[in-house]
mmCIF file of C-alpha atoms and ligand atoms in Angstrom:
data_model
loop_
_atom_site.group_PDB
_atom_site.id
_atom_site.type_symbol
_atom_site.label_atom_id
_atom_site.label_comp_id
_atom_site.label_asym_id
_atom_site.label_seq_id
_atom_site.Cartn_x
_atom_site.Cartn_y
_atom_site.Cartn_z
ATOM 1 C CA MET Z 878 91.670 66.324 34.501
ATOM 2 C CA ARG Z 879 92.932 67.627 37.800
ATOM 3 C CA TYR Z 880 95.121 64.739 38.968
ATOM 4 C CA LYS Z 881 97.773 63.172 36.824
ATOM 5 C CA TYR Z 882 99.913 61.239 39.293
ATOM 6 C CA ILE Z 883 98.251 58.692 41.564
ATOM 7 C CA PHE Z 884 100.234 57.450 44.563
ATOM 8 C CA PHE Z 885 99.121 54.215 46.160
ATOM 9 C CA ASP Z 886 100.277 52.749 49.424
ATOM 10 C CA LEU Z 887 100.722 48.956 49.065
ATOM 11 C CA ASP Z 888 100.208 47.080 52.354
ATOM 12 C CA HIS Z 889 96.614 47.107 53.627
ATOM 13 C CA THR Z 890 95.636 49.286 50.634
ATOM 14 C CA LEU Z 891 96.058 47.083 47.547
ATOM 15 C CA TRP Z 892 97.821 44.019 48.963
ATOM 16 C CA ASP Z 893 95.768 42.402 51.709
ATOM 17 C CA TYR Z 894 98.424 42.115 54.384
ATOM 18 C CA HIS Z 895 96.148 40.588 56.994
ATOM 19 C CA ALA Z 896 94.799 37.843 54.707
ATOM 20 C CA ASN Z 897 98.243 36.961 53.350
ATOM 21 C CA SER Z 898 99.875 36.997 56.766
ATOM 22 C CA THR Z 899 97.186 34.655 58.117
ATOM 23 C CA LEU Z 900 97.736 32.206 55.236
ATOM 24 C CA ALA Z 901 101.501 32.250 55.851
ATOM 25 C CA LEU Z 902 101.019 31.610 59.577
ATOM 26 C CA ILE Z 903 98.772 28.621 58.816
ATOM 27 C CA GLN Z 904 101.521 27.177 56.586
ATOM 28 C CA VAL Z 905 104.120 27.697 59.317
ATOM 29 C CA TYR Z 906 101.816 26.118 61.917
ATOM 30 C CA ASN Z 907 101.239 23.020 59.784
ATOM 31 C CA LYS Z 908 104.843 22.613 58.672
ATOM 32 C CA TYR Z 909 106.208 22.719 62.225
ATOM 33 C CA LYS Z 910 103.273 20.775 63.730
ATOM 34 C CA LEU Z 911 102.630 23.501 66.265
ATOM 35 C CA ASN Z 912 99.321 21.823 67.166
ATOM 36 C CA SER Z 913 101.237 19.964 69.847
ATOM 37 C CA ASN Z 914 101.815 23.272 71.649
ATOM 38 C CA PHE Z 915 98.840 25.433 70.710
ATOM 39 C CA SER Z 916 95.196 24.499 71.159
ATOM 40 C CA SER Z 917 94.403 25.683 67.630
ATOM 41 C CA VAL Z 918 95.833 27.622 64.716
ATOM 42 C CA ASP Z 919 93.568 30.514 65.711
ATOM 43 C CA GLU Z 920 95.211 30.643 69.135
ATOM 44 C CA PHE Z 921 98.660 30.649 67.528
ATOM 45 C CA ILE Z 922 97.687 33.469 65.157
ATOM 46 C CA ALA Z 923 96.041 35.522 67.920
ATOM 47 C CA ILE Z 924 99.112 35.329 70.182
ATOM 48 C CA TYR Z 925 101.444 36.077 67.266
ATOM 49 C CA ASN Z 926 99.381 39.089 66.162
ATOM 50 C CA ARG Z 927 99.408 40.508 69.689
ATOM 51 C CA TYR Z 928 103.200 40.363 69.948
ATOM 52 C CA ASN Z 929 103.653 41.458 66.347
ATOM 53 C CA ASP Z 930 101.598 44.618 66.959
ATOM 54 C CA GLU Z 931 103.540 45.411 70.149
ATOM 55 C CA LEU Z 932 106.885 44.900 68.449
ATOM 56 C CA TRP Z 933 105.896 46.985 65.430
ATOM 57 C CA ASP Z 934 105.054 49.852 67.806
ATOM 58 C CA ALA Z 935 108.483 49.452 69.391
ATOM 59 C CA TYR Z 936 110.074 49.369 65.926
ATOM 60 C CA ARG Z 937 108.278 52.562 64.834
ATOM 61 C CA GLN Z 938 109.488 54.288 67.989
ATOM 62 C CA GLY Z 939 113.015 53.223 67.154
ATOM 63 C CA ASN Z 940 113.301 50.906 70.162
ATOM 64 C CA ILE Z 941 114.086 47.701 68.293
ATOM 65 C CA LYS Z 942 115.626 46.841 64.948
ATOM 66 C CA LYS Z 943 113.796 45.053 62.147
ATOM 67 C CA GLU Z 944 116.177 42.080 62.370
ATOM 68 C CA VAL Z 945 115.089 41.594 65.979
ATOM 69 C CA LEU Z 946 111.398 42.062 65.211
ATOM 70 C CA ARG Z 947 111.405 39.298 62.591
ATOM 71 C CA TYR Z 948 112.253 36.523 65.079
ATOM 72 C CA LYS Z 949 111.208 38.085 68.405
ATOM 73 C CA ARG Z 950 107.506 37.993 67.480
ATOM 74 C CA PHE Z 951 107.770 34.212 67.155
ATOM 75 C CA ASP Z 952 110.068 33.813 70.146
ATOM 76 C CA LEU Z 953 107.546 35.553 72.447
ATOM 77 C CA THR Z 954 104.646 33.596 70.925
ATOM 78 C CA PHE Z 955 106.431 30.316 71.609
ATOM 79 C CA ARG Z 956 107.588 31.300 75.094
ATOM 80 C CA GLU Z 957 104.015 32.033 76.094
ATOM 81 C CA LYS Z 958 103.286 28.351 75.429
ATOM 82 C CA GLY Z 959 106.427 27.114 77.126
ATOM 83 C CA ILE Z 960 108.564 26.565 74.022
ATOM 84 C CA ILE Z 961 112.047 27.863 74.773
ATOM 85 C CA ASP Z 962 114.202 27.434 71.688
ATOM 86 C CA THR Z 963 116.848 29.803 70.370
ATOM 87 C CA GLU Z 964 116.885 28.524 66.791
ATOM 88 C CA LEU Z 965 113.244 27.808 65.989
ATOM 89 C CA PRO Z 966 112.023 31.437 66.136
ATOM 90 C CA VAL Z 967 114.813 32.463 63.740
ATOM 91 C CA ILE Z 968 114.058 29.637 61.286
ATOM 92 C CA ILE Z 969 110.326 30.304 61.396
ATOM 93 C CA GLY Z 970 110.855 34.071 61.224
ATOM 94 C CA ASP Z 971 112.807 33.617 58.000
ATOM 95 C CA LEU Z 972 110.305 31.136 56.583
ATOM 96 C CA TYR Z 973 107.398 33.474 57.282
ATOM 97 C CA LEU Z 974 109.154 36.301 55.429
ATOM 98 C CA GLU Z 975 109.866 33.984 52.538
ATOM 99 C CA ILE Z 976 106.270 32.755 52.228
ATOM 100 C CA THR Z 977 104.304 35.953 52.825
ATOM 101 C CA PRO Z 978 105.409 38.088 49.835
ATOM 102 C CA ARG Z 979 104.596 35.155 47.532
ATOM 103 C CA LEU Z 980 100.954 35.174 48.580
ATOM 104 C CA ASN Z 981 98.754 37.340 46.461
ATOM 105 C CA THR Z 982 95.437 38.193 48.064
ATOM 106 C CA LEU Z 983 94.460 41.699 47.000
ATOM 107 C CA PHE Z 984 91.640 43.896 48.277
ATOM 108 C CA PRO Z 985 88.418 43.600 46.259
ATOM 109 C CA ASN Z 986 88.479 45.560 42.990
ATOM 110 C CA THR Z 987 92.232 46.231 43.022
ATOM 111 C CA ILE Z 988 92.747 44.932 39.485
ATOM 112 C CA GLU Z 989 89.508 46.530 38.357
ATOM 113 C CA ILE Z 990 90.563 50.004 39.509
ATOM 114 C CA LEU Z 991 94.076 49.665 38.085
ATOM 115 C CA ASP Z 992 92.600 48.562 34.751
ATOM 116 C CA TYR Z 993 90.308 51.562 34.932
ATOM 117 C CA LEU Z 994 93.031 54.112 35.732
ATOM 118 C CA ALA Z 995 95.840 52.932 33.461
ATOM 119 C CA PRO Z 996 94.203 53.637 30.063
ATOM 120 C CA ARG Z 997 92.917 57.004 31.287
ATOM 121 C CA GLY Z 998 96.374 58.516 31.260
ATOM 122 C CA TYR Z 999 97.136 58.496 34.969
ATOM 123 C CA GLU Z 1000 100.656 57.646 36.040
ATOM 124 C CA LEU Z 1001 100.586 55.222 38.945
ATOM 125 C CA TYR Z 1002 103.236 54.962 41.666
ATOM 126 C CA ILE Z 1003 103.667 53.027 44.887
ATOM 127 C CA LEU Z 1004 104.753 54.935 47.997
ATOM 128 C CA THR Z 1005 105.653 52.424 50.682
ATOM 129 C CA ASN Z 1006 107.398 52.144 54.019
ATOM 130 C CA GLY Z 1007 108.177 48.503 53.237
ATOM 131 C CA PHE Z 1008 111.384 46.976 51.919
ATOM 132 C CA LEU Z 1009 111.846 47.389 48.168
ATOM 133 C CA LYS Z 1010 112.668 43.770 47.310
ATOM 134 C CA THR Z 1011 109.766 42.449 49.404
ATOM 135 C CA GLN Z 1012 107.330 44.887 47.828
ATOM 136 C CA GLU Z 1013 108.527 43.997 44.321
ATOM 137 C CA THR Z 1014 108.005 40.297 45.058
ATOM 138 C CA LYS Z 1015 104.482 40.936 46.349
ATOM 139 C CA MET Z 1016 103.566 43.019 43.301
ATOM 140 C CA GLU Z 1017 104.969 40.498 40.818
ATOM 141 C CA ASN Z 1018 103.163 37.595 42.476
ATOM 142 C CA ALA Z 1019 99.916 39.526 42.606
ATOM 143 C CA HIS Z 1020 100.385 40.568 38.953
ATOM 144 C CA ILE Z 1021 100.083 44.284 39.617
ATOM 145 C CA ASP Z 1022 103.679 45.345 38.956
ATOM 146 C CA LYS Z 1023 102.902 46.168 35.309
ATOM 147 C CA TYR Z 1024 100.550 49.009 36.269
ATOM 148 C CA PHE Z 1025 103.154 51.041 38.166
ATOM 149 C CA LYS Z 1026 105.894 53.271 36.812
ATOM 150 C CA HIS Z 1027 107.974 53.167 39.962
ATOM 151 C CA ILE Z 1028 108.053 52.076 43.601
ATOM 152 C CA PHE Z 1029 109.217 54.703 46.059
ATOM 153 C CA SER Z 1030 110.341 52.798 49.133
ATOM 154 C CA SER Z 1031 111.401 54.365 52.403
ATOM 155 C CA GLU Z 1032 114.188 51.812 52.580
ATOM 156 C CA GLU Z 1033 115.815 53.432 49.560
ATOM 157 C CA LEU Z 1034 115.561 56.978 50.901
ATOM 158 C CA GLY Z 1035 116.118 56.153 54.574
ATOM 159 C CA ILE Z 1036 113.122 58.281 55.545
ATOM 160 C CA ASN Z 1037 109.595 56.973 56.190
ATOM 161 C CA LYS Z 1038 106.165 58.325 55.397
ATOM 162 C CA PRO Z 1039 104.682 60.534 56.914
ATOM 163 C CA HIS Z 1040 107.846 62.664 56.716
ATOM 164 C CA LYS Z 1041 107.542 65.511 54.210
ATOM 165 C CA ASP Z 1042 110.912 64.641 52.723
ATOM 166 C CA PHE Z 1043 109.541 61.288 51.621
ATOM 167 C CA PHE Z 1044 106.681 62.886 49.691
ATOM 168 C CA HIS Z 1045 108.981 65.579 48.335
ATOM 169 C CA TRP Z 1046 111.356 62.887 47.072
ATOM 170 C CA ALA Z 1047 108.566 61.174 45.123
ATOM 171 C CA VAL Z 1048 107.038 64.375 43.730
ATOM 172 C CA SER Z 1049 110.352 65.911 42.668
ATOM 173 C CA SER Z 1050 111.661 62.649 41.178
ATOM 174 C CA ILE Z 1051 108.782 62.527 38.712
ATOM 175 C CA HIS Z 1052 108.826 66.304 38.130
ATOM 176 C CA ALA Z 1053 105.205 66.604 39.198
ATOM 177 C CA ARG Z 1054 103.336 69.524 40.684
ATOM 178 C CA LYS Z 1055 101.780 68.887 44.075
ATOM 179 C CA LYS Z 1056 98.275 69.765 42.921
ATOM 180 C CA GLU Z 1057 98.466 67.104 40.205
ATOM 181 C CA CYS Z 1058 99.179 64.356 42.762
ATOM 182 C CA LEU Z 1059 96.759 62.252 44.785
ATOM 183 C CA MET Z 1060 97.743 59.859 47.578
ATOM 184 C CA ILE Z 1061 95.593 56.824 48.456
ATOM 185 C CA GLY Z 1062 96.322 54.825 51.586
ATOM 186 C CA ASP Z 1063 94.895 52.999 54.581
ATOM 187 C CA ASP Z 1064 96.814 54.799 57.307
ATOM 188 C CA GLU Z 1065 95.134 58.022 58.350
ATOM 189 C CA ASN Z 1066 98.315 59.438 59.891
ATOM 190 C CA ILE Z 1067 101.022 58.070 57.667
ATOM 191 C CA ASP Z 1068 99.342 58.245 54.263
ATOM 192 C CA VAL Z 1069 96.639 60.885 54.615
ATOM 193 C CA GLY Z 1070 98.250 63.106 57.255
ATOM 194 C CA GLY Z 1071 101.674 62.866 55.639
ATOM 195 C CA ALA Z 1072 100.408 63.785 52.184
ATOM 196 C CA LYS Z 1073 98.218 66.595 53.522
ATOM 197 C CA ASP Z 1074 101.015 68.135 55.601
ATOM 198 C CA TYR Z 1075 103.230 68.133 52.546
ATOM 199 C CA GLY Z 1076 100.467 69.720 50.478
ATOM 200 C CA ILE Z 1077 98.978 66.993 48.346
ATOM 201 C CA ASP Z 1078 95.423 65.669 48.424
ATOM 202 C CA ALA Z 1079 94.734 62.272 49.894
ATOM 203 C CA ILE Z 1080 92.044 59.617 49.937
ATOM 204 C CA TRP Z 1081 91.653 57.486 53.027
ATOM 205 C CA PHE Z 1082 90.999 53.832 52.250
ATOM 206 C CA ASN Z 1083 89.169 52.616 55.326
ATOM 207 C CA PRO Z 1084 87.356 49.358 54.613
ATOM 208 C CA GLY Z 1085 87.068 48.351 58.271
ATOM 209 C CA ASN Z 1086 84.516 50.737 59.736
ATOM 210 C CA ASP Z 1087 82.424 53.824 59.125
ATOM 211 C CA GLU Z 1088 84.908 56.343 60.503
ATOM 212 C CA ILE Z 1089 85.810 59.188 58.141
ATOM 213 C CA SER Z 1090 88.881 61.405 57.962
ATOM 214 C CA ASP Z 1091 88.744 65.212 58.210
ATOM 215 C CA ARG Z 1092 92.080 65.460 56.510
ATOM 216 C CA ALA Z 1093 91.164 63.328 53.518
ATOM 217 C CA LEU Z 1094 89.502 64.655 50.390
ATOM 218 C CA LYS Z 1095 87.294 61.584 50.673
ATOM 219 C CA THR Z 1096 87.101 58.397 52.723
ATOM 220 C CA ILE Z 1097 86.344 55.231 50.793
ATOM 221 C CA SER Z 1098 85.591 51.664 51.867
ATOM 222 C CA ASP Z 1099 86.027 50.073 48.433
ATOM 223 C CA LEU Z 1100 88.653 50.881 45.826
ATOM 224 C CA SER Z 1101 86.022 51.052 43.080
ATOM 225 C CA GLU Z 1102 84.760 54.292 44.669
ATOM 226 C CA LEU Z 1103 87.805 55.981 43.146
ATOM 227 C CA LYS Z 1104 85.964 55.927 39.821
ATOM 228 C CA GLU Z 1105 83.682 58.666 41.098
ATOM 229 C CA LEU Z 1106 86.688 60.941 41.462
ATOM 230 C CA LEU Z 1107 89.073 59.936 38.712
HETATM 231 MG MG1 MG D 1174 99.370 50.637 54.434
#
């Protein structure tokens, strides 16, 4: 057996971020009766997603702080529809972050592949750029926490994937050799590129389209394809 340590990214790889975020936004929309301001829940979600993506880019570039991002995405969404309110975006921003990690939609075959890997002697780890407490809540609610030996979160180290130091931290903490490790993630730069630059093999999980990665050992569109390799 070549690989012994399997590193999974969490968001958009095992935990279906998009599906869970959409469900949380629907709850927020209904609770605050936003139908008086938006033509439909789809419109609300579309505007929110647009600002959320823009603000995440700004966050990744170090231009805004996470505490600002969490309410600003709602503030801008509301302003576009003429709602000017200093408190509402903060209240809703907090509510959204409270609801979302409790939702538990996983990508198809997540449990199946974890059930397949665990008894075969692989050690499973999560390598995430998310907040530790949030990620723990998501994993507990989705009943996948039991499969993993440890969560390596960038919040704890203060350095994000794709930085080499992040991967080095994980590999050295578990006393692994690079060639025994395999990274699986949905982000071609952060997960695949980061792992590859550090010197460990990676699988690109790309369920959205037919694109393949040159840097990945293999590109998969369904988690069950990992069985062919492991
Ligand atoms: Mg991800």
